[in-house]
PDB file of C-alpha atoms in Angstrom:
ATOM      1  CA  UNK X   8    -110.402  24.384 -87.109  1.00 47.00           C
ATOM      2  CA  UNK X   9    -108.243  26.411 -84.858  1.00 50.00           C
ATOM      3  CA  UNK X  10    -110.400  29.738 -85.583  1.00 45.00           C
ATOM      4  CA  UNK X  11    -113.408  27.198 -84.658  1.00 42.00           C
ATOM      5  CA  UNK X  12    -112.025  26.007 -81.656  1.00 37.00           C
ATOM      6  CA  UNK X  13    -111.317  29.753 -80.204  1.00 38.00           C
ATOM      7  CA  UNK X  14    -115.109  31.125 -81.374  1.00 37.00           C
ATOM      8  CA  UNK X  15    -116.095  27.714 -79.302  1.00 39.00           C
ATOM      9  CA  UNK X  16    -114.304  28.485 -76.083  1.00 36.00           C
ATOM     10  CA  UNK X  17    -115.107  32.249 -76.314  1.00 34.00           C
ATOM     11  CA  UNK X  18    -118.566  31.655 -76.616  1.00 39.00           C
ATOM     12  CA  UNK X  19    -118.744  28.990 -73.461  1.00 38.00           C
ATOM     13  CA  UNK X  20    -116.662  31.573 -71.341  1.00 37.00           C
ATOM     14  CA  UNK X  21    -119.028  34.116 -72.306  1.00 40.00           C
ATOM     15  CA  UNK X  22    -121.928  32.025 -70.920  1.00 42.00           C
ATOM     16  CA  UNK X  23    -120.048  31.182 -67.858  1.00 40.00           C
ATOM     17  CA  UNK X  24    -119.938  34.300 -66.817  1.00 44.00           C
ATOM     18  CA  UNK X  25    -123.489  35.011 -67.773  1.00 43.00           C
ATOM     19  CA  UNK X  26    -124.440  32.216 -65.563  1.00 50.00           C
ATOM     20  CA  UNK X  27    -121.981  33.485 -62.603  1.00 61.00           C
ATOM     21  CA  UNK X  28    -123.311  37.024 -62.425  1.00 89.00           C
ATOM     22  CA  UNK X  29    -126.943  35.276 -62.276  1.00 93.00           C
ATOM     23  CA  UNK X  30    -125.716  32.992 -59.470  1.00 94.00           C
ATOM     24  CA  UNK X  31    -124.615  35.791 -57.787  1.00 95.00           C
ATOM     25  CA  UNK X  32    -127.036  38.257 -57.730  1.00 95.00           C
ATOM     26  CA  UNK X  33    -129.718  34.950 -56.675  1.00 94.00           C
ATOM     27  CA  UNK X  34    -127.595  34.191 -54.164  1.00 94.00           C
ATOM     28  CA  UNK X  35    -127.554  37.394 -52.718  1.00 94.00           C
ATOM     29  CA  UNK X  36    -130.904  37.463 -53.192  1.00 90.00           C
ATOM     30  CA  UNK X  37    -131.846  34.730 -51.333  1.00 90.00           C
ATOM     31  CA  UNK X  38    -129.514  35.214 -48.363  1.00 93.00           C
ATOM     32  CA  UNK X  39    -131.555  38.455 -47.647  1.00 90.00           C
ATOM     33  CA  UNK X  40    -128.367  40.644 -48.516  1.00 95.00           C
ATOM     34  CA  UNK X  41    -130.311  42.931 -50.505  1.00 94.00           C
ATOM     35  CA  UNK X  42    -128.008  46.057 -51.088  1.00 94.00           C
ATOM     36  CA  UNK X  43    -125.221  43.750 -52.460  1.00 95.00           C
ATOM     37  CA  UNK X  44    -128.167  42.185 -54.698  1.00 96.00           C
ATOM     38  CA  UNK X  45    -128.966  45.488 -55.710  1.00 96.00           C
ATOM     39  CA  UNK X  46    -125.155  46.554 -56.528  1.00 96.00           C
ATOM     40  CA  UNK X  47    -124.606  43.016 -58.452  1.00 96.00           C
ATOM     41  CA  UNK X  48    -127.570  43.565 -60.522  1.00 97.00           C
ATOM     42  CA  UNK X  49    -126.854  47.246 -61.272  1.00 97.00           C
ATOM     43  CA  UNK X  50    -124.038  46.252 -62.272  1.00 96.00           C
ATOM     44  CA  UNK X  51    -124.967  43.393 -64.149  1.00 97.00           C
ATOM     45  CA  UNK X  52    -127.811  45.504 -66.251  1.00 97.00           C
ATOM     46  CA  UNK X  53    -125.639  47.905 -67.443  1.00 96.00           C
ATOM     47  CA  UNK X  54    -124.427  45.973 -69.683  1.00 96.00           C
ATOM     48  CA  UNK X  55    -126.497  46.306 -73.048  1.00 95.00           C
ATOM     49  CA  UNK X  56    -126.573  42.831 -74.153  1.00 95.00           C
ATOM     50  CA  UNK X  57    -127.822  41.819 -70.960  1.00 96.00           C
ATOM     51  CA  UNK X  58    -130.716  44.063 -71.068  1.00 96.00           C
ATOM     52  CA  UNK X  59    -132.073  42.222 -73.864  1.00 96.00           C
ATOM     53  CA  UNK X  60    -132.556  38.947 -71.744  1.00 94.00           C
ATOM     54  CA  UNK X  61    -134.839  38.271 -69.244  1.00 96.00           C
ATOM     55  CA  UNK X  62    -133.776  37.177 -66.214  1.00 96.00           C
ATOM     56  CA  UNK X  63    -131.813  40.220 -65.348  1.00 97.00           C
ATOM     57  CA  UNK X  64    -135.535  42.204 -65.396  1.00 98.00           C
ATOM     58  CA  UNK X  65    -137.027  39.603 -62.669  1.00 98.00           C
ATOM     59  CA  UNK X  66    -133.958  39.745 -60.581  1.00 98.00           C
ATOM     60  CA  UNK X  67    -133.998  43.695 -60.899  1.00 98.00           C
ATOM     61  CA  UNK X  68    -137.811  43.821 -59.956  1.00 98.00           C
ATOM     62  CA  UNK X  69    -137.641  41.432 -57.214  1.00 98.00           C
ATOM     63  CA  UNK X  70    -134.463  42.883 -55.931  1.00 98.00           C
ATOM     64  CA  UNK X  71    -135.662  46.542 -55.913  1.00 98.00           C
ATOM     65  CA  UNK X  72    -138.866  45.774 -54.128  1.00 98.00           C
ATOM     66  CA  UNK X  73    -137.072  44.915 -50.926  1.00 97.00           C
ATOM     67  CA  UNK X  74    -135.128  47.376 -50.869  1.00 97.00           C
ATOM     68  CA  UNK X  75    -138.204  49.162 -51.294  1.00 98.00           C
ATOM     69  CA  UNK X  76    -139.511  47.972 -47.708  1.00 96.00           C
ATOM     70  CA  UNK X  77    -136.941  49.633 -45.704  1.00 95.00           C
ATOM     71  CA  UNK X  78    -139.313  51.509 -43.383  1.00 92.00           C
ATOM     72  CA  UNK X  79    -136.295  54.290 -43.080  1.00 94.00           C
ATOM     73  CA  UNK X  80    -136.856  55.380 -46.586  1.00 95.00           C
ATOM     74  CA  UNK X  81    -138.940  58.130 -47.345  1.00 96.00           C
ATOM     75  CA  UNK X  82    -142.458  57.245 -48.615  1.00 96.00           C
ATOM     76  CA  UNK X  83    -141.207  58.860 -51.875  1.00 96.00           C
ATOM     77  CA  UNK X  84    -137.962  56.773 -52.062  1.00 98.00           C
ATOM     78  CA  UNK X  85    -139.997  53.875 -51.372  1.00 98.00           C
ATOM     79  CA  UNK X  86    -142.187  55.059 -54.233  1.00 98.00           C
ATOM     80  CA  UNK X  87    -139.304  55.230 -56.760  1.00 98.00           C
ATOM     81  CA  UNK X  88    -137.967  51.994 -56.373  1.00 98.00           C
ATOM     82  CA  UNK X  89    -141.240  49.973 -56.156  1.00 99.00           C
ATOM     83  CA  UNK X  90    -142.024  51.749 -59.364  1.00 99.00           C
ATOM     84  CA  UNK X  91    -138.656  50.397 -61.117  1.00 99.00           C
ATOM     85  CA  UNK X  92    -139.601  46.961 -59.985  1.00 99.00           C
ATOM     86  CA  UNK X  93    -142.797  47.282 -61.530  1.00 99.00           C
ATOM     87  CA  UNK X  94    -141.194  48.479 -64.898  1.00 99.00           C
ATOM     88  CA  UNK X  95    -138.673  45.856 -64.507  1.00 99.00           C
ATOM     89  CA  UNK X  96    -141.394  42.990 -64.147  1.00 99.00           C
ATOM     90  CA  UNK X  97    -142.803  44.079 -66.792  1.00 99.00           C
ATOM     91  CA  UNK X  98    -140.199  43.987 -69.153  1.00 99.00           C
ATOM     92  CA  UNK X  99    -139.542  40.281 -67.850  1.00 98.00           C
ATOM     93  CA  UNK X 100    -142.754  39.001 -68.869  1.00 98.00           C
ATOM     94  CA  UNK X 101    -142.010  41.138 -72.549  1.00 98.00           C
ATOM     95  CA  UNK X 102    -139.049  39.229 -73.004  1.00 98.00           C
ATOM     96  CA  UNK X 103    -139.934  36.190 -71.683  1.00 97.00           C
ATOM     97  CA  UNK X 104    -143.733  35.937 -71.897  1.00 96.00           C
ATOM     98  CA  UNK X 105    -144.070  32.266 -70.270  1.00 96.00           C
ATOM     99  CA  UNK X 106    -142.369  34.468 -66.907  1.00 97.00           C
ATOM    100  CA  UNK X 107    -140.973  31.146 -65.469  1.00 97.00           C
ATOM    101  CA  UNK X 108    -139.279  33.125 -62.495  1.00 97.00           C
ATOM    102  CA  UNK X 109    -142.642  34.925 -61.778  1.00 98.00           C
ATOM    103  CA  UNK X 110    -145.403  31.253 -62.395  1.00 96.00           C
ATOM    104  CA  UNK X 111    -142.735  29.524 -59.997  1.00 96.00           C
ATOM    105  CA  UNK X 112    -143.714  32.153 -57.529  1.00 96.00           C
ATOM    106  CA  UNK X 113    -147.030  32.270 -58.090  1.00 97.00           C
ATOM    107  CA  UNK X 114    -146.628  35.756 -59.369  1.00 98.00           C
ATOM    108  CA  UNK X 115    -146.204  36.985 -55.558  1.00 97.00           C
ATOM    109  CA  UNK X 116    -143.837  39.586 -56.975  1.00 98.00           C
ATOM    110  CA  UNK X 117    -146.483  41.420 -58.654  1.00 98.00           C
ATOM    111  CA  UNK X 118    -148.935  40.947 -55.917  1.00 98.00           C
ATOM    112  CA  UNK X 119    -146.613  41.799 -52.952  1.00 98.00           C
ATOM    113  CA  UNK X 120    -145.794  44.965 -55.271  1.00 99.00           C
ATOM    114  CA  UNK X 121    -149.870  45.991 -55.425  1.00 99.00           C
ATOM    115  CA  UNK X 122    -150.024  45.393 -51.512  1.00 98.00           C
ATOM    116  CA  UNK X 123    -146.748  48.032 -51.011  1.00 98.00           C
ATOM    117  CA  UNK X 124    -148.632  50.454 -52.684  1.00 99.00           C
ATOM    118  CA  UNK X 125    -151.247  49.963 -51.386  1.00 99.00           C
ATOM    119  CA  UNK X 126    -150.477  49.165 -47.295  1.00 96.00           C
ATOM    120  CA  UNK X 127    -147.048  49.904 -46.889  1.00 95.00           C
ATOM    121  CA  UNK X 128    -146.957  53.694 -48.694  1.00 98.00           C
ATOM    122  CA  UNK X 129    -150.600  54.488 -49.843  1.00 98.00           C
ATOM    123  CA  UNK X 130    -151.879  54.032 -46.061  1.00 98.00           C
ATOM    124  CA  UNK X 131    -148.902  55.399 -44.489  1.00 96.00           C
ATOM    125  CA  UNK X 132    -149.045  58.671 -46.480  1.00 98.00           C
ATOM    126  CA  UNK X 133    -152.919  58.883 -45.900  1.00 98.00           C
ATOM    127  CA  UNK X 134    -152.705  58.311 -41.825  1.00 98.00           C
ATOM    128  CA  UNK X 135    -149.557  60.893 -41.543  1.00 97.00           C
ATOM    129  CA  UNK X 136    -151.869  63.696 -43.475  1.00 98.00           C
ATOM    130  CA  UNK X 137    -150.499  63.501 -47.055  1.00 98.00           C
ATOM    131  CA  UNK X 138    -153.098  62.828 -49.180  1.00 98.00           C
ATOM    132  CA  UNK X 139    -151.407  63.684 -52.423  1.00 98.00           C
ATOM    133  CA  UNK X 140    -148.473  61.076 -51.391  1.00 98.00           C
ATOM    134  CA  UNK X 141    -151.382  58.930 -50.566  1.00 99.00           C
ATOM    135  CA  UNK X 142    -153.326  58.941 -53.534  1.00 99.00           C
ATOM    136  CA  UNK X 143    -150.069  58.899 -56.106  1.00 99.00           C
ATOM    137  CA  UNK X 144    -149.123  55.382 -54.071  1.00 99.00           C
ATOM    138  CA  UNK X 145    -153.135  54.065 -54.083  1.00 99.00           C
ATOM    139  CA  UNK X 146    -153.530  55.023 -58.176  1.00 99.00           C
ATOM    140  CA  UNK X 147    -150.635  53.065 -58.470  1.00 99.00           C
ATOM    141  CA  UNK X 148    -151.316  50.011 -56.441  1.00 99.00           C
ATOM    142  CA  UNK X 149    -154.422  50.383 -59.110  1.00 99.00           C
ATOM    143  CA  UNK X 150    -152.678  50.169 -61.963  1.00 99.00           C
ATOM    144  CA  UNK X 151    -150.428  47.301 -60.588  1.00 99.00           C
ATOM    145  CA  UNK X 152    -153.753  45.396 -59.737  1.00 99.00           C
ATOM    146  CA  UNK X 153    -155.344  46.341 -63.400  1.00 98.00           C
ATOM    147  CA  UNK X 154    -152.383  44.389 -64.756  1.00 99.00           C
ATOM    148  CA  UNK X 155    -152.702  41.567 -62.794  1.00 99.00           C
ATOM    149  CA  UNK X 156    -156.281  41.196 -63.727  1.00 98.00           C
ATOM    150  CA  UNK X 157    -155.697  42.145 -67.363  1.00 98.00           C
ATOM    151  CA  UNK X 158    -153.112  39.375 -68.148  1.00 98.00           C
ATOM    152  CA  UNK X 159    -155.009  36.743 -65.546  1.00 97.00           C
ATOM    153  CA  UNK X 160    -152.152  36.069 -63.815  1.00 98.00           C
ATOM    154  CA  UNK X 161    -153.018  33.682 -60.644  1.00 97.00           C
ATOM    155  CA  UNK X 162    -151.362  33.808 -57.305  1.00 97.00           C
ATOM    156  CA  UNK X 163    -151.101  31.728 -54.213  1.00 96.00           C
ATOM    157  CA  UNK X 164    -153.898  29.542 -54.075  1.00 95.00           C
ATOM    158  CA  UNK X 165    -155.152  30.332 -57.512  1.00 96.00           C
ATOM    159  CA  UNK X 166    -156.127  33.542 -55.981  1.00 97.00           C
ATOM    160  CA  UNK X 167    -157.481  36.103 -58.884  1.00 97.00           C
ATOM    161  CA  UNK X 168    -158.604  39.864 -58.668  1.00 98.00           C
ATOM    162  CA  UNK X 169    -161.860  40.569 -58.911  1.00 96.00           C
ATOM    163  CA  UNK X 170    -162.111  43.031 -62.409  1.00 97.00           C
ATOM    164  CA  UNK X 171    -162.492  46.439 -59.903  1.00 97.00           C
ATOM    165  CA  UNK X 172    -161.154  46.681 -56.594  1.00 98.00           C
ATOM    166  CA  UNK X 173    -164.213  48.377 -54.964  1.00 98.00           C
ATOM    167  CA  UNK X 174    -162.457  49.601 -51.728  1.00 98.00           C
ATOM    168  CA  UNK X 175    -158.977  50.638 -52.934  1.00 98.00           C
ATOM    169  CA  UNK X 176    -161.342  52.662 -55.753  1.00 99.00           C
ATOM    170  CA  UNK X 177    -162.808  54.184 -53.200  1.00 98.00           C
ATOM    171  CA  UNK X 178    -159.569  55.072 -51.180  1.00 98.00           C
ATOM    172  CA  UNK X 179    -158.171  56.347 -54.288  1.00 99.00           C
ATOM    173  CA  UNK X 180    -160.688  58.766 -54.788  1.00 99.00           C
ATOM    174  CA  UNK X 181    -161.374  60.095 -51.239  1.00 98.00           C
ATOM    175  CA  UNK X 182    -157.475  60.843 -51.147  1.00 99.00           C
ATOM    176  CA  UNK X 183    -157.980  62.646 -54.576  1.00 99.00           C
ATOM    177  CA  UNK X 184    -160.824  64.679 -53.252  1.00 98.00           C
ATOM    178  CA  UNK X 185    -158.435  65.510 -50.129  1.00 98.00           C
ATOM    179  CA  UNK X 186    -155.524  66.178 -51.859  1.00 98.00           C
ATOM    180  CA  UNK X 187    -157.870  68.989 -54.360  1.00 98.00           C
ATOM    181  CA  UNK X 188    -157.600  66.912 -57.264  1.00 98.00           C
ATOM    182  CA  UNK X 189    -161.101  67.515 -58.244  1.00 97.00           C
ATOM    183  CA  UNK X 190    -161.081  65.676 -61.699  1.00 97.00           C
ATOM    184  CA  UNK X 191    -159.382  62.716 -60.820  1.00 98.00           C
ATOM    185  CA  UNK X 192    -161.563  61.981 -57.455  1.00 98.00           C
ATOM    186  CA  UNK X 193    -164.815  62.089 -59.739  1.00 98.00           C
ATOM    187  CA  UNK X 194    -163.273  59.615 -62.331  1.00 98.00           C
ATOM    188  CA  UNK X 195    -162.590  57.473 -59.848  1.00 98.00           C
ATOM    189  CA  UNK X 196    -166.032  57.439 -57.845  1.00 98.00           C
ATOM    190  CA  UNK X 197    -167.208  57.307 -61.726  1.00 98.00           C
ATOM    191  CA  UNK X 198    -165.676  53.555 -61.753  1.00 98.00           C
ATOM    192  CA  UNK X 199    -167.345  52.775 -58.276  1.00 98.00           C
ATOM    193  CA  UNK X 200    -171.064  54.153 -60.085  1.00 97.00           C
ATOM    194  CA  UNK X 201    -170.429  52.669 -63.294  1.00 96.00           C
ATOM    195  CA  UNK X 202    -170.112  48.680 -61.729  1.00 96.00           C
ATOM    196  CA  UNK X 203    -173.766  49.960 -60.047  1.00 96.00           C
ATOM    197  CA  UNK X 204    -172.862  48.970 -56.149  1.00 95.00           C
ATOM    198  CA  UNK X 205    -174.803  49.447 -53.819  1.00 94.00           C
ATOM    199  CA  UNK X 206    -173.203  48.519 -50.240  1.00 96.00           C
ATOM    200  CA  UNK X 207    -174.024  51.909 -48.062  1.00 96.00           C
ATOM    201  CA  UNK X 208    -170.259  52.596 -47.506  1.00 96.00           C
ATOM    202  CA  UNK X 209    -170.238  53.753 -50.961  1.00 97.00           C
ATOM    203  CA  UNK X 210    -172.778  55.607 -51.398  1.00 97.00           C
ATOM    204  CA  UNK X 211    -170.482  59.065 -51.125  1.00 96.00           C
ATOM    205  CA  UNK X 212    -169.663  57.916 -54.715  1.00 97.00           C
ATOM    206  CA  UNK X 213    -172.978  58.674 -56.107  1.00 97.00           C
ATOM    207  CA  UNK X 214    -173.846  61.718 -53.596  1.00 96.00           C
ATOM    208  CA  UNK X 215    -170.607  63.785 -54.661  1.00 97.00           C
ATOM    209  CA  UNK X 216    -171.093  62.648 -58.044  1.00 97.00           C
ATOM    210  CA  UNK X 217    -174.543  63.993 -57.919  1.00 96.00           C
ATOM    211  CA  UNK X 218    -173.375  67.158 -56.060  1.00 95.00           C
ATOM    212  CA  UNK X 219    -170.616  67.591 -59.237  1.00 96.00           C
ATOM    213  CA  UNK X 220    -172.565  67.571 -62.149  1.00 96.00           C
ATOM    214  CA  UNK X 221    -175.686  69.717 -60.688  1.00 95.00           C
ATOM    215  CA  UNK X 222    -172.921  72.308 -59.931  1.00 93.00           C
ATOM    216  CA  UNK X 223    -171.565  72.108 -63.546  1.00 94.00           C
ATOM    217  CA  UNK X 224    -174.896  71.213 -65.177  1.00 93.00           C
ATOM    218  CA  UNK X 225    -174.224  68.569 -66.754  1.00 95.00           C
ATOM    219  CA  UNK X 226    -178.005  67.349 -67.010  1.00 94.00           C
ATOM    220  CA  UNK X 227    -177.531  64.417 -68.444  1.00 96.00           C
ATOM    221  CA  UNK X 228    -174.732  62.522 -65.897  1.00 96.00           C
ATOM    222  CA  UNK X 229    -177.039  64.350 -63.012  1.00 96.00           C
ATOM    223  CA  UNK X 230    -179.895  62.600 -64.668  1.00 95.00           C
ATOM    224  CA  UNK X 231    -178.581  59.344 -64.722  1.00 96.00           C
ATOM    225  CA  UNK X 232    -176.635  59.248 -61.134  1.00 96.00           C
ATOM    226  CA  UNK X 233    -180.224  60.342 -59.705  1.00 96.00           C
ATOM    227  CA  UNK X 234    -181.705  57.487 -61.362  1.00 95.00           C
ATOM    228  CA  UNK X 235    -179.327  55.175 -60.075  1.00 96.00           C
ATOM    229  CA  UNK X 236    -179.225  56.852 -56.317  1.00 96.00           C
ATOM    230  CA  UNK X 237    -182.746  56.009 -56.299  1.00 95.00           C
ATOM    231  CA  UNK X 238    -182.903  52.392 -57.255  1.00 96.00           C
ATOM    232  CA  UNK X 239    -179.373  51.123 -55.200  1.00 97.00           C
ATOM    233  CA  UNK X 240    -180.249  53.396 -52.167  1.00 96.00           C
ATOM    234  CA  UNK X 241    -184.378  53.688 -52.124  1.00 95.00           C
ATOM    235  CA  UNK X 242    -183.871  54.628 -48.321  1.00 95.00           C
ATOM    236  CA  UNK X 243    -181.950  57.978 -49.370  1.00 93.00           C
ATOM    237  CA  UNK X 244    -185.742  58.667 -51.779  1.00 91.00           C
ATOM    238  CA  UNK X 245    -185.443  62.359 -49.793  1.00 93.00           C
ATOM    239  CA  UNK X 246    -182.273  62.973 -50.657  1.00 93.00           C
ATOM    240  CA  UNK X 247    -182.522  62.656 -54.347  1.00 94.00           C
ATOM    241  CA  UNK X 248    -185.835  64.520 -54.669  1.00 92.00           C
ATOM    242  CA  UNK X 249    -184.511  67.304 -52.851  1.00 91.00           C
ATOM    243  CA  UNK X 250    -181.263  67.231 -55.122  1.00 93.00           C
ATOM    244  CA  UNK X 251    -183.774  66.895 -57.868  1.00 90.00           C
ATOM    245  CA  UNK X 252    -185.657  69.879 -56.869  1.00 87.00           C
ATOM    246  CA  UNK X 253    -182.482  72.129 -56.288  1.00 88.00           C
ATOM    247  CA  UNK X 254    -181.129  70.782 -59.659  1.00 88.00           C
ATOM    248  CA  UNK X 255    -184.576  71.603 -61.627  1.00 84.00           C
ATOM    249  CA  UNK X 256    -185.685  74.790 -59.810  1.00 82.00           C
ATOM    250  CA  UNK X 257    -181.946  76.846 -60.475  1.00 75.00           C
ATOM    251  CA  UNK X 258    -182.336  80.060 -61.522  1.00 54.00           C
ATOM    252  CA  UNK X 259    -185.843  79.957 -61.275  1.00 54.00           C
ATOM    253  CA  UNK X 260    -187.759  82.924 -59.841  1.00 52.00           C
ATOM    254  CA  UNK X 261    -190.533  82.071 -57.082  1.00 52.00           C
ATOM    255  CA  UNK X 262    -193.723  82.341 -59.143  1.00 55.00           C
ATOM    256  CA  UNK X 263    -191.877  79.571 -61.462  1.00 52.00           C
ATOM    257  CA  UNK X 264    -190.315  77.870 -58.554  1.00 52.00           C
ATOM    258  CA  UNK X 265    -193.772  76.132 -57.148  1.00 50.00           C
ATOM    259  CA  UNK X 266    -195.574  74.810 -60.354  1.00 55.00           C
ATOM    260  CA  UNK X 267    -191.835  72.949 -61.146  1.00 50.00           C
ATOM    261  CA  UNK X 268    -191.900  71.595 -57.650  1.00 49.00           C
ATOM    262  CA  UNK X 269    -195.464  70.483 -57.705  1.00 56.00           C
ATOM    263  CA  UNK X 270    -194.204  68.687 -60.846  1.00 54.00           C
ATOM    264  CA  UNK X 271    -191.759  66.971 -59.386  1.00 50.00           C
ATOM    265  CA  UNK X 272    -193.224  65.861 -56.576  1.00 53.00           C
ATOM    266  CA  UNK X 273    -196.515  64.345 -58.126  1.00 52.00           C
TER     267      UNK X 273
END
């Protein structure tokens, strides 16, 4: 009874204190003292056991993304922390995948995080010159948006991603292309061709697409971005005959050059 009664008290002091470092670190949390938040739940997850429950993950997530909005922080300190809070949310909704702290917020921990990546560092790093920076922080507020969308969770409003997020696609490519990152610029203007849009502001996607696989001849991917040039942007017909003709008449000499063309144009 008496070896009972201790295991009994143990365990409820045990919880106590569970429940007081939570208090704290919310508390902290919700008076806006954010480094103190940060130092309680440091302190707090280093403790194994409490790793393996979730409400020390949200708290770490949510936590570290404020911190991550101190605009005297580099753009790559910024970076590092908004990516901890994504790893942290994360492992919340593992642990705990109803994510009670997240539904109760409509998720706006997730979303906020996709619109720091995006606004707050992607477009920062672009408009100061540092496309590299600026396409790390964009390909991330990507993959932060691709998990939203992939596990339907619904913010403010019942707002709900779209499957591709045409524009920050886009940005994510052109920063690529800036920042010499050849391969990963076409994949992504690959993504903006694949969903087959056709709003002018995009065409660049198909015309450097186009441009890419003539130069490597890769006849079939030319073949099939011509094909689609022509039917989403009929008013560009010049452009993709003459890339046609360039594309068809390589290497050609001139008495084989003119029968090809005559081909191609009737």
């Amino acid at each position: 009874m008496t070896k009972f009664f201790f295991l009994a008290v143990f365990s409820f002091m045990v919880s106590a204190v569970f429940s007081q470092d939570i208090k704290e670190i919310r508390n902290f949390s919700l008076l806006g003292q954010t480094q103190k938040a940060k130092e309680a739940v440091d302190k707090y997850m280093a403790i194994a056991k409490n790793t393996q429950k979730g409400e020390g993950w949200y708290y770490k997530g949510y936590i570290y993304n404020q911190i991550s909005k101190d605009s005297t922080k580099t753009v790559e300190d910024n970076a590092a922390l908004k990516n901890q809070a994504f790893d942290a949310l994360k492992k919340y909704r593992e642990l705990e995948p109803k994510s009670p702290l997240l539904e109760e917020q409509h998720n706006s921990a997730l979303y906020d995080l996709y619109v720091g990546f995006y606004s707050e560092l992607g477009v920062k790093a672009y408009l100061a010159k540092n496309p590299a920076t600026a396409f790390e922080n964009f390909r991330k507020a990507l993959e932060v948006h691709d998990y939203i969308n992939a596990n339907s969770l619904v913010g403010n409003n019942g707002f709900k991603f779209s499957a591709l997020d045409t524009m920050l696609t886009l940005y994510t490519a052109i920063a690529a292309a800036e920042a010499k990152k050849t391969d990963s610029a076409a994949a992504y203007y690959q993504k903006i061709v694949n969903a087959g849009i056709s709003d002018p502001q995009y065409l660049d996607a198909y015309q450097v697409l186009a441009d890419r696989y003539k130069t490597t001849k890769n006849k079939a991917a030319f073949a099939d971005i011509i094909s689609k040039g022509r039917k989403l942007f009929p008013t560009n017909s010049e452009y993709w005959m003459a890339l046609e003709i360039e594309e068809a008449t390589d290497g050609m000499t001139a008495p084989g050059i003119f029968p090809r063309y005559e081909e191609l144009m009737a």
